[in-house]
Amino acid sequence: MATHLIQTIQETLGYAPLHKISPNSQETREKWHQTVGENLAQAALPAVLTGIFKFTRNHENCQSLLQSGTNEDWLHILYDGREKQAVEKVANYAGAGADETERHMENIADEAISEIKKRLGDNATPDNVKDLLNGERHDILAHLPAALQLGTVLKDETLDDRTNKMEGPVSNIMHKIGNTLSGSDE
C-alpha cells in the first residue's frame, strides 16, 4: 500500500507520528500532551507540504520543481517571499524558536521535493507533479492546524477551511471533487 507523502517524510526525518485535526475543535486531541518537538512536526510538516501544494497549481512551477537542484531556498520560493510569516506562525504554534523552526521547515521542504521527484521518476511531467499533489491534498490539509491560518500567508483561505478536515463517505466524495477542481491552473 502506498504511503502518503506526509507520513513518508515524517518517518524519513524521524518525527513522531502526526495527528489529524478535528473538524470540530480545529485542533488535535493530543495537543496538550505533545512536546515542543512534536508540535513543531505537527505544524511544520503540513505547513511546508501545503506550500508545495499551492506552488504546484500551475505548469511553470511544476516544471521548475522538476528541474530544481539541491540547496534551493524552498521556503522563499514556496511562500513567495512571505516565508518569515510562515515560519513565525509555525514557531508560535510549536513554542519553538524561529531559527530552529526555519531549519526544520527547510529540511522538510528539501526532503519533500526529493521524495516527490523520487516517486515520479526521471520522466515526470508537470502534470504528474500536479496529479501527485492533488492526490495528497486532503491528507495534507487534514493534518494542518487551523491555528496557523496558513491560507492567509499563501493568499488562499480555502486551505484553512474546516471542511478539509472532515472525513466520511459524503466528505470523501466532496474531497475528490475538490481535488479535481484544484488541479487547474490559476
XYZ file of C-alpha atoms in Angstrom, residues 31-161:
131
model
C -2.355 18.905 21.573
C -1.890 19.309 25.302
C 0.197 16.161 25.648
C 2.735 16.901 22.939
C 6.259 18.170 23.360
C 7.649 21.203 21.533
C 9.286 18.840 19.028
C 6.007 17.035 18.360
C 4.151 20.342 17.990
C 6.876 21.550 15.629
C 6.472 18.482 13.427
C 2.655 18.729 13.625
C 2.779 22.282 12.297
C 5.872 22.327 10.066
C 5.240 19.183 8.007
C 1.744 20.063 6.775
C 2.678 23.766 6.503
C 5.532 23.012 4.112
C 3.503 20.472 2.151
C 0.638 22.962 1.894
C 3.124 25.458 0.480
C 4.263 22.872 -2.052
C 0.665 22.055 -2.945
C -0.161 25.724 -3.523
C 3.069 26.243 -5.504
C 2.274 23.358 -7.848
C -1.055 24.718 -9.039
C 0.466 25.940 -12.300
C 2.504 24.307 -15.055
C 5.569 26.565 -14.801
C 6.031 25.977 -11.087
C 5.675 22.215 -11.528
C 8.321 22.359 -14.245
C 10.699 24.371 -12.053
C 10.211 21.881 -9.209
C 11.163 19.018 -11.522
C 14.244 20.862 -12.787
C 15.394 22.102 -9.394
C 18.702 21.107 -7.918
C 19.863 20.879 -4.354
C 20.252 23.821 -1.986
C 17.258 25.748 -3.306
C 15.752 28.303 -0.932
C 12.467 26.432 -0.924
C 10.776 28.397 1.831
C 11.296 31.639 -0.070
C 10.073 30.006 -3.284
C 7.046 28.258 -1.774
C 5.830 31.185 0.288
C 6.621 33.762 -2.399
C 8.747 35.931 -0.115
C 6.435 35.521 2.900
C 8.482 32.728 4.465
C 9.175 34.721 7.647
C 5.414 34.921 8.264
C 5.029 31.173 7.745
C 7.998 30.373 9.989
C 6.659 32.703 12.690
C 3.229 31.052 12.623
C 4.737 27.566 12.892
C 7.162 28.651 15.634
C 4.373 30.262 17.662
C 2.192 27.177 17.344
C 5.017 24.866 18.397
C 6.511 27.072 21.106
C 9.866 26.856 19.318
C 12.406 29.439 18.241
C 12.231 30.951 14.760
C 15.725 29.781 13.746
C 15.060 26.199 14.821
C 11.681 26.240 13.085
C 13.164 27.593 9.870
C 15.834 24.849 9.853
C 13.177 22.166 10.296
C 10.977 23.657 7.585
C 13.903 23.879 5.139
C 14.806 20.232 5.854
C 11.192 19.197 5.355
C 10.992 21.124 2.075
C 14.206 19.559 0.781
C 13.033 16.069 1.728
C 9.556 16.640 0.281
C 10.889 17.839 -3.076
C 13.312 14.925 -3.161
C 10.519 12.446 -2.341
C 8.198 13.922 -4.970
C 10.895 13.597 -7.633
C 11.703 10.056 -6.480
C 8.062 8.993 -6.621
C 7.569 10.450 -10.087
C 10.791 9.206 -11.655
C 13.049 10.704 -14.293
C 10.405 11.087 -16.995
C 7.938 13.060 -14.880
C 5.912 15.865 -16.376
C 4.399 18.936 -14.709
C 1.006 17.220 -14.948
C 2.428 14.279 -12.967
C 3.522 16.687 -10.203
C 0.109 18.331 -10.115
C -1.664 14.960 -10.061
C 0.523 13.654 -7.230
C -0.125 16.718 -5.072
C -3.855 16.685 -5.899
C -3.945 13.137 -4.568
C -2.195 14.228 -1.373
C -4.221 17.416 -0.784
C -6.788 16.006 1.632
C -4.236 14.161 3.744
C -2.033 17.260 3.991
C -4.885 19.610 4.914
C -6.354 17.099 7.383
C -3.101 17.447 9.371
C -2.748 21.246 9.026
C -3.516 23.022 12.314
C -6.159 25.698 11.759
C -4.407 27.925 14.289
C -1.638 28.511 11.740
C -4.025 30.345 9.404
C -1.635 29.420 6.616
C -4.221 30.272 3.984
C -3.675 33.931 4.858
C 0.069 33.643 4.211
C -0.483 31.756 0.955
C -3.384 34.025 -0.060
C -5.786 31.088 -0.330
C -8.237 30.981 2.578
C -9.784 27.739 1.271
C -6.742 25.938 2.687
C -7.912 26.777 6.229
C -11.489 25.631 5.641
